[in-house]
Amino acid sequence: MFNDIPLIVALDHPSLIEAIDQFADELHNEQRFFGSSAAPAPFPSLINRVTSSGGMRLGAMVDGHIVAMARVEASGDTSIAVVADWRGRGIGRALLAATVRRAGQMGLSRLVVRSSQRSRSVAALGRSVGAVTVDQGRGRVDLIFPIDRAAQTA
């Protein structure tokens, strides 16, 4: 192992299909735990959204393995997932920062991450970068990340 510093890369190249599939398998194989102290595993719908082709896809890679992925649709809807062993280590924050920069360069004015109120990690990520939280009811929240496009082109 070289080190534990992730490399943020675009995931558009066909040679990365197998790595994306391995990432999805790792997320799908996580055990689901429920209760107030449980850290929820990603729902299958999130895994499918983040690994689907199309849109802008970025990944955090360590030693050739994808440990986190972000996918942004043309509307700005954004999905992010991090494998269990890498959660809580700042990988999601680093990937989100790179995603915001890239989205600004593409002309987007905001990103929206849809989540549940149970996801403490997503809520903490939103608070740490100043996202606006919108309660959608029934335990669902939207985190809105405004993009300062002037800062992106500087």
Tab-separated table of N, CA, C and O in Angstrom, residues 9-121:
chain	number	residue	atom	x	y	z
A	9	VAL	N	-10.352	11.342	-8.985
A	9	VAL	CA	-10.255	11.157	-10.429
A	9	VAL	C	-11.643	11.178	-11.063
A	9	VAL	O	-12.638	10.857	-10.428
A	10	ALA	N	-11.671	11.543	-12.356
A	10	ALA	CA	-12.894	11.404	-13.147
A	10	ALA	C	-13.045	9.927	-13.479
A	10	ALA	O	-12.063	9.237	-13.758
A	11	LEU	N	-14.269	9.438	-13.444
A	11	LEU	CA	-14.502	8.012	-13.652
A	11	LEU	C	-15.131	7.721	-15.011
A	11	LEU	O	-15.943	6.824	-15.158
A	12	ASP	N	-14.714	8.474	-16.018
A	12	ASP	CA	-15.308	8.340	-17.345
A	12	ASP	C	-14.638	7.282	-18.206
A	12	ASP	O	-15.210	6.855	-19.204
A	13	HIS	N	-13.460	6.849	-17.866
A	13	HIS	CA	-12.714	5.951	-18.736
A	13	HIS	C	-13.236	4.515	-18.616
A	13	HIS	O	-13.486	4.027	-17.514
A	14	PRO	N	-13.403	3.826	-19.762
A	14	PRO	CA	-13.918	2.452	-19.737
A	14	PRO	C	-13.081	1.482	-18.898
A	14	PRO	O	-13.594	0.491	-18.404
A	15	SER	N	-11.804	1.777	-18.723
A	15	SER	CA	-10.951	0.881	-17.941
A	15	SER	C	-11.339	0.869	-16.458
A	15	SER	O	-10.879	-0.004	-15.719
A	16	LEU	N	-12.184	1.793	-16.034
A	16	LEU	CA	-12.570	1.867	-14.629
A	16	LEU	C	-13.884	1.152	-14.330
A	16	LEU	O	-14.320	1.121	-13.178
A	17	ILE	N	-14.494	0.533	-15.320
A	17	ILE	CA	-15.783	-0.142	-15.110
A	17	ILE	C	-15.666	-1.222	-14.038
A	17	ILE	O	-16.513	-1.325	-13.147
A	18	GLU	N	-14.618	-2.022	-14.092
A	18	GLU	CA	-14.449	-3.095	-13.102
A	18	GLU	C	-14.274	-2.515	-11.695
A	18	GLU	O	-14.840	-3.030	-10.726
A	19	ALA	N	-13.517	-1.431	-11.556
A	19	ALA	CA	-13.328	-0.806	-10.244
A	19	ALA	C	-14.649	-0.250	-9.717
A	19	ALA	O	-14.932	-0.340	-8.516
A	20	ILE	N	-15.480	0.311	-10.604
A	20	ILE	CA	-16.794	0.821	-10.191
A	20	ILE	C	-17.682	-0.333	-9.745
A	20	ILE	O	-18.378	-0.250	-8.725
A	21	ASP	N	-17.648	-1.441	-10.482
A	21	ASP	CA	-18.437	-2.617	-10.103
A	21	ASP	C	-17.993	-3.162	-8.741
A	21	ASP	O	-18.831	-3.551	-7.915
A	22	GLN	N	-16.681	-3.192	-8.489
A	22	GLN	CA	-16.179	-3.657	-7.191
A	22	GLN	C	-16.635	-2.730	-6.068
A	22	GLN	O	-17.007	-3.188	-4.985
A	23	PHE	N	-16.613	-1.422	-6.332
A	23	PHE	CA	-17.084	-0.438	-5.354
A	23	PHE	C	-18.562	-0.696	-5.036
A	23	PHE	O	-18.948	-0.762	-3.862
A	24	ALA	N	-19.379	-0.870	-6.068
A	24	ALA	CA	-20.810	-1.130	-5.872
A	24	ALA	C	-21.018	-2.425	-5.086
A	24	ALA	O	-21.853	-2.473	-4.170
A	25	ASP	N	-20.267	-3.466	-5.417
A	25	ASP	CA	-20.391	-4.741	-4.696
A	25	ASP	C	-20.055	-4.565	-3.222
A	25	ASP	O	-20.730	-5.127	-2.356
A	26	GLU	N	-19.002	-3.807	-2.944
A	26	GLU	CA	-18.620	-3.592	-1.544
A	26	GLU	C	-19.730	-2.887	-0.775
A	26	GLU	O	-20.059	-3.259	0.350
A	27	LEU	N	-20.343	-1.889	-1.396
A	27	LEU	CA	-21.456	-1.196	-0.736
A	27	LEU	C	-22.660	-2.119	-0.571
A	27	LEU	O	-23.293	-2.144	0.492
A	28	HIS	N	-22.995	-2.887	-1.611
A	28	HIS	CA	-24.138	-3.806	-1.541
A	28	HIS	C	-23.946	-4.870	-0.463
A	28	HIS	O	-24.919	-5.330	0.139
A	29	ASN	N	-22.702	-5.270	-0.216
A	29	ASN	CA	-22.426	-6.340	0.745
A	29	ASN	C	-22.345	-5.872	2.196
A	29	ASN	O	-22.187	-6.703	3.085
A	30	GLU	N	-22.442	-4.558	2.417
A	30	GLU	CA	-22.418	-4.076	3.801
A	30	GLU	C	-23.643	-4.584	4.542
A	30	GLU	O	-24.739	-4.626	3.994
A	31	GLN	N	-23.440	-4.951	5.809
A	31	GLN	CA	-24.569	-5.357	6.636
A	31	GLN	C	-25.362	-4.118	7.024
A	31	GLN	O	-24.785	-3.072	7.326
A	32	ARG	N	-26.670	-4.254	7.002
A	32	ARG	CA	-27.544	-3.144	7.388
A	32	ARG	C	-27.888	-3.305	8.858
A	32	ARG	O	-28.296	-4.368	9.303
A	33	PHE	N	-27.688	-2.236	9.612
A	33	PHE	CA	-28.045	-2.204	11.021
A	33	PHE	C	-29.053	-1.088	11.221
A	33	PHE	O	-28.992	-0.063	10.554
A	34	PHE	N	-29.953	-1.296	12.139
A	34	PHE	CA	-30.964	-0.289	12.402
A	34	PHE	C	-30.929	0.065	13.876
A	34	PHE	O	-30.458	-0.683	14.705
A	35	GLY	N	-31.431	1.231	14.200
A	35	GLY	CA	-31.444	1.713	15.571
A	35	GLY	C	-30.754	3.057	15.649
A	35	GLY	O	-30.067	3.484	14.716
A	36	SER	N	-30.918	3.717	16.778
A	36	SER	CA	-30.403	5.079	16.902
A	36	SER	C	-28.885	5.151	16.897
A	36	SER	O	-28.313	6.170	16.531
A	37	SER	N	-28.195	4.084	17.293
A	37	SER	CA	-26.728	4.137	17.342
A	37	SER	C	-26.088	3.579	16.075
A	37	SER	O	-24.874	3.614	15.932
A	38	ALA	N	-26.896	3.051	15.167
A	38	ALA	CA	-26.343	2.434	13.964
A	38	ALA	C	-25.942	3.482	12.940
A	38	ALA	O	-26.594	4.496	12.784
A	39	ALA	N	-24.851	3.224	12.261
A	39	ALA	CA	-24.447	4.049	11.124
A	39	ALA	C	-25.038	3.380	9.895
A	39	ALA	O	-24.630	2.283	9.527
A	40	PRO	N	-26.043	4.005	9.272
A	40	PRO	CA	-26.735	3.302	8.195
A	40	PRO	C	-25.862	3.063	6.976
A	40	PRO	O	-25.079	3.912	6.579
A	41	ALA	N	-25.992	1.866	6.427
A	41	ALA	CA	-25.323	1.539	5.171
A	41	ALA	C	-26.118	2.184	4.039
A	41	ALA	O	-27.298	2.461	4.188
A	42	PRO	N	-25.469	2.439	2.915
A	42	PRO	CA	-26.195	3.051	1.796
A	42	PRO	C	-27.337	2.154	1.302
A	42	PRO	O	-27.193	0.939	1.224
A	43	PHE	N	-28.461	2.768	0.992
A	43	PHE	CA	-29.576	2.034	0.406
A	43	PHE	C	-29.215	1.619	-1.014
A	43	PHE	O	-28.433	2.304	-1.685
A	44	PRO	N	-29.782	0.521	-1.490
A	44	PRO	CA	-29.516	0.103	-2.873
A	44	PRO	C	-29.820	1.203	-3.890
A	44	PRO	O	-29.106	1.320	-4.893
A	45	SER	N	-30.836	2.011	-3.649
A	45	SER	CA	-31.158	3.085	-4.593
A	45	SER	C	-30.024	4.098	-4.682
A	45	SER	O	-29.716	4.595	-5.772
A	46	LEU	N	-29.363	4.409	-3.555
A	46	LEU	CA	-28.222	5.325	-3.581
A	46	LEU	C	-27.058	4.693	-4.339
A	46	LEU	O	-26.410	5.355	-5.155
A	47	ILE	N	-26.808	3.432	-4.082
A	47	ILE	CA	-25.711	2.750	-4.766
A	47	ILE	C	-25.942	2.777	-6.276
A	47	ILE	O	-25.028	3.065	-7.052
A	48	ASN	N	-27.165	2.529	-6.690
A	48	ASN	CA	-27.482	2.554	-8.121
A	48	ASN	C	-27.323	3.951	-8.700
A	48	ASN	O	-26.787	4.116	-9.800
A	49	ARG	N	-27.772	4.980	-7.972
A	49	ARG	CA	-27.635	6.351	-8.478
A	49	ARG	C	-26.171	6.748	-8.623
A	49	ARG	O	-25.776	7.338	-9.625
A	50	VAL	N	-25.371	6.461	-7.626
A	50	VAL	CA	-23.981	6.931	-7.639
A	50	VAL	C	-23.135	6.174	-8.657
A	50	VAL	O	-22.189	6.731	-9.217
A	51	THR	N	-23.472	4.932	-8.942
A	51	THR	CA	-22.650	4.151	-9.862
A	51	THR	C	-23.187	4.141	-11.288
A	51	THR	O	-22.513	3.633	-12.186
A	52	SER	N	-24.367	4.702	-11.517
A	52	SER	CA	-24.932	4.749	-12.868
A	52	SER	C	-24.044	5.584	-13.785
A	52	SER	O	-23.416	6.544	-13.355
A	53	SER	N	-24.040	5.210	-15.057
A	53	SER	CA	-23.282	6.008	-16.018
A	53	SER	C	-24.077	7.266	-16.345
A	53	SER	O	-25.253	7.379	-16.034
A	54	GLY	N	-23.410	8.200	-16.968
A	54	GLY	CA	-24.036	9.479	-17.291
A	54	GLY	C	-23.755	10.493	-16.208
A	54	GLY	O	-23.343	10.155	-15.096
A	55	GLY	N	-23.948	11.745	-16.536
A	55	GLY	CA	-23.641	12.794	-15.586
A	55	GLY	C	-22.138	12.893	-15.375
A	55	GLY	O	-21.330	12.293	-16.094
A	56	MET	N	-21.758	13.644	-14.378
A	56	MET	CA	-20.342	13.773	-14.016
A	56	MET	C	-20.080	12.811	-12.862
A	56	MET	O	-20.783	12.835	-11.859
A	57	ARG	N	-19.073	11.965	-13.009
A	57	ARG	CA	-18.728	11.023	-11.945
A	57	ARG	C	-17.278	11.235	-11.538
A	57	ARG	O	-16.382	11.252	-12.377
A	58	LEU	N	-17.085	11.406	-10.240
A	58	LEU	CA	-15.742	11.506	-9.673
A	58	LEU	C	-15.593	10.425	-8.616
A	58	LEU	O	-16.574	10.020	-7.983
A	59	GLY	N	-14.378	9.981	-8.415
A	59	GLY	CA	-14.123	8.979	-7.399
A	59	GLY	C	-12.884	9.295	-6.606
A	59	GLY	O	-11.967	9.969	-7.094
A	60	ALA	N	-12.868	8.830	-5.380
A	60	ALA	CA	-11.673	8.893	-4.544
A	60	ALA	C	-11.063	7.499	-4.589
A	60	ALA	O	-11.725	6.513	-4.258
A	61	MET	N	-9.802	7.431	-5.022
A	61	MET	CA	-9.136	6.139	-5.165
A	61	MET	C	-7.927	6.062	-4.245
A	61	MET	O	-7.207	7.041	-4.072
A	62	VAL	N	-7.744	4.891	-3.680
A	62	VAL	CA	-6.567	4.590	-2.874
A	62	VAL	C	-6.010	3.267	-3.386
A	62	VAL	O	-6.723	2.263	-3.428
A	63	ASP	N	-4.773	3.296	-3.808
A	63	ASP	CA	-4.096	2.096	-4.318
A	63	ASP	C	-4.912	1.379	-5.387
A	63	ASP	O	-5.025	0.155	-5.392
A	64	GLY	N	-5.506	2.144	-6.296
A	64	GLY	CA	-6.230	1.570	-7.413
A	64	GLY	C	-7.653	1.126	-7.115
A	64	GLY	O	-8.314	0.582	-7.986
A	65	HIS	N	-8.106	1.330	-5.892
A	65	HIS	CA	-9.462	0.947	-5.505
A	65	HIS	C	-10.294	2.191	-5.245
A	65	HIS	O	-9.831	3.127	-4.583
A	66	ILE	N	-11.521	2.186	-5.726
A	66	ILE	CA	-12.429	3.297	-5.450
A	66	ILE	C	-12.960	3.131	-4.028
A	66	ILE	O	-13.503	2.081	-3.674
A	67	VAL	N	-12.781	4.173	-3.208
A	67	VAL	CA	-13.282	4.140	-1.836
A	67	VAL	C	-14.462	5.099	-1.639
A	67	VAL	O	-15.129	5.056	-0.612
A	68	ALA	N	-14.706	5.954	-2.635
A	68	ALA	CA	-15.851	6.867	-2.588
A	68	ALA	C	-16.174	7.309	-4.007
A	68	ALA	O	-15.275	7.394	-4.848
A	69	MET	N	-17.456	7.571	-4.241
A	69	MET	CA	-17.893	8.054	-5.544
A	69	MET	C	-18.905	9.159	-5.375
A	69	MET	O	-19.693	9.150	-4.432
A	70	ALA	N	-18.871	10.091	-6.325
A	70	ALA	CA	-19.889	11.136	-6.422
A	70	ALA	C	-20.365	11.172	-7.860
A	70	ALA	O	-19.568	11.015	-8.790
A	71	ARG	N	-21.658	11.360	-8.038
A	71	ARG	CA	-22.230	11.495	-9.380
A	71	ARG	C	-23.163	12.694	-9.366
A	71	ARG	O	-23.991	12.840	-8.473
A	72	VAL	N	-22.996	13.575	-10.351
A	72	VAL	CA	-23.799	14.789	-10.467
A	72	VAL	C	-24.577	14.733	-11.775
A	72	VAL	O	-23.989	14.551	-12.847
A	73	GLU	N	-25.879	14.887	-11.674
A	73	GLU	CA	-26.730	14.949	-12.861
A	73	GLU	C	-26.738	16.376	-13.384
A	73	GLU	O	-26.353	17.310	-12.679
A	74	ALA	N	-27.204	16.572	-14.610
A	74	ALA	CA	-27.247	17.904	-15.224
A	74	ALA	C	-28.062	18.886	-14.401
A	74	ALA	O	-27.789	20.086	-14.395
A	75	SER	N	-29.024	18.391	-13.629
A	75	SER	CA	-29.867	19.244	-12.788
A	75	SER	C	-29.145	19.714	-11.526
A	75	SER	O	-29.640	20.587	-10.820
A	76	GLY	N	-27.998	19.118	-11.215
A	76	GLY	CA	-27.275	19.422	-9.979
A	76	GLY	C	-27.545	18.415	-8.880
A	76	GLY	O	-26.903	18.453	-7.828
A	77	ASP	N	-28.499	17.490	-9.094
A	77	ASP	CA	-28.738	16.443	-8.100
A	77	ASP	C	-27.469	15.608	-7.982
A	77	ASP	O	-26.910	15.164	-8.983
A	78	THR	N	-27.039	15.412	-6.745
A	78	THR	CA	-25.747	14.795	-6.475
A	78	THR	C	-25.903	13.610	-5.538
A	78	THR	O	-26.650	13.684	-4.558
A	79	SER	N	-25.219	12.539	-5.830
A	79	SER	CA	-25.199	11.356	-4.979
A	79	SER	C	-23.753	11.085	-4.590
A	79	SER	O	-22.858	11.161	-5.427
A	80	ILE	N	-23.545	10.790	-3.313
A	80	ILE	CA	-22.197	10.494	-2.813
A	80	ILE	C	-22.278	9.263	-1.925
A	80	ILE	O	-23.194	9.135	-1.106
A	81	ALA	N	-21.314	8.364	-2.077
A	81	ALA	CA	-21.225	7.188	-1.212
A	81	ALA	C	-19.755	6.911	-0.909
A	81	ALA	O	-18.890	7.104	-1.757
A	82	VAL	N	-19.511	6.444	0.310
A	82	VAL	CA	-18.164	6.108	0.776
A	82	VAL	C	-18.235	4.711	1.386
A	82	VAL	O	-19.168	4.408	2.135
A	83	VAL	N	-17.266	3.854	1.075
A	83	VAL	CA	-17.266	2.508	1.651
A	83	VAL	C	-17.016	2.596	3.158
A	83	VAL	O	-16.388	3.538	3.651
A	84	ALA	N	-17.511	1.602	3.869
A	84	ALA	CA	-17.520	1.631	5.333
A	84	ALA	C	-16.147	1.897	5.949
A	84	ALA	O	-16.026	2.704	6.873
A	85	ASP	N	-15.108	1.225	5.451
A	85	ASP	CA	-13.773	1.367	6.048
A	85	ASP	C	-13.197	2.773	5.916
A	85	ASP	O	-12.228	3.104	6.601
A	86	TRP	N	-13.763	3.595	5.031
A	86	TRP	CA	-13.221	4.926	4.782
A	86	TRP	C	-14.128	6.048	5.293
A	86	TRP	O	-13.786	7.218	5.158
A	87	ARG	N	-15.244	5.710	5.889
A	87	ARG	CA	-16.132	6.741	6.426
A	87	ARG	C	-15.509	7.373	7.660
A	87	ARG	O	-14.797	6.731	8.418
A	88	GLY	N	-15.783	8.657	7.836
A	88	GLY	CA	-15.275	9.369	8.999
A	88	GLY	C	-13.825	9.793	8.893
A	88	GLY	O	-13.221	10.219	9.869
A	89	ARG	N	-13.227	9.699	7.713
A	89	ARG	CA	-11.822	10.033	7.524
A	89	ARG	C	-11.620	11.250	6.628
A	89	ARG	O	-10.511	11.531	6.194
A	90	GLY	N	-12.714	11.953	6.301
A	90	GLY	CA	-12.599	13.151	5.477
A	90	GLY	C	-12.655	12.899	3.984
A	90	GLY	O	-12.513	13.830	3.194
A	91	ILE	N	-12.859	11.641	3.595
A	91	ILE	CA	-12.906	11.300	2.172
A	91	ILE	C	-14.121	11.951	1.508
A	91	ILE	O	-14.013	12.521	0.422
A	92	GLY	N	-15.276	11.862	2.145
A	92	GLY	CA	-16.490	12.469	1.589
A	92	GLY	C	-16.341	13.968	1.419
A	92	GLY	O	-16.745	14.538	0.402
A	93	ARG	N	-15.732	14.614	2.402
A	93	ARG	CA	-15.522	16.072	2.334
A	93	ARG	C	-14.574	16.432	1.192
A	93	ARG	O	-14.827	17.362	0.431
A	94	ALA	N	-13.499	15.681	1.042
A	94	ALA	CA	-12.548	15.947	-0.052
A	94	ALA	C	-13.203	15.709	-1.413
A	94	ALA	O	-13.027	16.500	-2.340
A	95	LEU	N	-13.988	14.644	-1.511
A	95	LEU	CA	-14.663	14.348	-2.769
A	95	LEU	C	-15.720	15.406	-3.075
A	95	LEU	O	-15.847	15.850	-4.212
A	96	LEU	N	-16.461	15.828	-2.065
A	96	LEU	CA	-17.467	16.873	-2.277
A	96	LEU	C	-16.811	18.170	-2.727
A	96	LEU	O	-17.291	18.832	-3.643
A	97	ALA	N	-15.694	18.547	-2.117
A	97	ALA	CA	-15.000	19.782	-2.509
A	97	ALA	C	-14.568	19.715	-3.979
A	97	ALA	O	-14.746	20.673	-4.730
A	98	ALA	N	-14.026	18.582	-4.388
A	98	ALA	CA	-13.621	18.421	-5.794
A	98	ALA	C	-14.838	18.443	-6.706
A	98	ALA	O	-14.797	19.011	-7.809
A	99	THR	N	-15.929	17.861	-6.255
A	99	THR	CA	-17.162	17.825	-7.045
A	99	THR	C	-17.726	19.228	-7.217
A	99	THR	O	-18.154	19.608	-8.311
A	100	VAL	N	-17.717	20.013	-6.151
A	100	VAL	CA	-18.209	21.398	-6.228
A	100	VAL	C	-17.349	22.201	-7.205
A	100	VAL	O	-17.872	22.943	-8.034
A	101	ARG	N	-16.020	22.054	-7.121
A	101	ARG	CA	-15.136	22.773	-8.048
A	101	ARG	C	-15.441	22.402	-9.492
A	101	ARG	O	-15.583	23.258	-10.363
A	102	ARG	N	-15.553	21.116	-9.753
A	102	ARG	CA	-15.805	20.648	-11.122
A	102	ARG	C	-17.179	21.098	-11.603
A	102	ARG	O	-17.334	21.497	-12.757
A	103	ALA	N	-18.186	21.042	-10.740
A	103	ALA	CA	-19.541	21.467	-11.115
A	103	ALA	C	-19.565	22.957	-11.443
A	103	ALA	O	-20.238	23.388	-12.379
A	104	GLY	N	-18.802	23.761	-10.695
A	104	GLY	CA	-18.709	25.190	-10.984
A	104	GLY	C	-18.071	25.439	-12.337
A	104	GLY	O	-18.515	26.304	-13.094
A	105	GLN	N	-17.050	24.676	-12.660
A	105	GLN	CA	-16.402	24.813	-13.966
A	105	GLN	C	-17.343	24.418	-15.093
A	105	GLN	O	-17.217	24.901	-16.218
A	106	MET	N	-18.306	23.560	-14.791
A	106	MET	CA	-19.281	23.121	-15.786
A	106	MET	C	-20.475	24.070	-15.873
A	106	MET	O	-21.371	23.850	-16.678
A	107	GLY	N	-20.493	25.098	-15.018
A	107	GLY	CA	-21.554	26.096	-15.084
A	107	GLY	C	-22.730	25.881	-14.150
A	107	GLY	O	-23.704	26.621	-14.210
A	108	LEU	N	-22.663	24.872	-13.271
A	108	LEU	CA	-23.758	24.665	-12.318
A	108	LEU	C	-23.691	25.712	-11.211
A	108	LEU	O	-22.607	26.146	-10.821
A	109	SER	N	-24.841	26.100	-10.698
A	109	SER	CA	-24.885	27.105	-9.633
A	109	SER	C	-25.113	26.486	-8.258
A	109	SER	O	-24.925	27.145	-7.239
A	110	ARG	N	-25.528	25.206	-8.238
A	110	ARG	CA	-25.750	24.539	-6.950
A	110	ARG	C	-25.745	23.035	-7.132
A	110	ARG	O	-25.985	22.525	-8.224
A	111	LEU	N	-25.448	22.345	-6.050
A	111	LEU	CA	-25.598	20.894	-5.984
A	111	LEU	C	-26.620	20.589	-4.907
A	111	LEU	O	-26.687	21.293	-3.891
A	112	VAL	N	-27.391	19.550	-5.103
A	112	VAL	CA	-28.379	19.123	-4.112
A	112	VAL	C	-28.120	17.662	-3.784
A	112	VAL	O	-28.083	16.812	-4.682
A	113	VAL	N	-27.922	17.382	-2.494
A	113	VAL	CA	-27.755	16.014	-2.014
A	113	VAL	C	-29.001	15.675	-1.213
A	113	VAL	O	-29.318	16.346	-0.231
A	114	ARG	N	-29.710	14.631	-1.634
A	114	ARG	CA	-30.897	14.184	-0.927
A	114	ARG	C	-30.485	13.077	0.029
A	114	ARG	O	-29.723	12.189	-0.332
A	115	SER	N	-31.010	13.158	1.260
A	115	SER	CA	-30.595	12.193	2.269
A	115	SER	C	-31.729	11.976	3.252
A	115	SER	O	-32.800	12.562	3.135
A	116	SER	N	-31.459	11.155	4.241
A	116	SER	CA	-32.418	10.962	5.324
A	116	SER	C	-31.876	11.651	6.568
A	116	SER	O	-30.671	11.890	6.697
A	117	GLN	N	-32.775	11.977	7.471
A	117	GLN	CA	-32.352	12.609	8.721
A	117	GLN	C	-31.513	11.652	9.560
A	117	GLN	O	-30.787	12.083	10.443
A	118	ARG	N	-31.596	10.354	9.281
A	118	ARG	CA	-30.802	9.362	10.010
A	118	ARG	C	-29.327	9.445	9.669
A	118	ARG	O	-28.482	8.989	10.433
A	119	SER	N	-28.984	9.976	8.517
A	119	SER	CA	-27.597	9.985	8.076
A	119	SER	C	-26.834	11.120	8.749
A	119	SER	O	-26.745	12.228	8.241
A	120	ARG	N	-26.273	10.801	9.887
A	120	ARG	CA	-25.514	11.812	10.644
A	120	ARG	C	-24.281	12.273	9.867
A	120	ARG	O	-23.878	13.413	9.949
A	121	SER	N	-23.679	11.373	9.098
A	121	SER	CA	-22.476	11.741	8.352
A	121	SER	C	-22.796	12.771	7.279
A	121	SER	O	-22.034	13.720	7.079
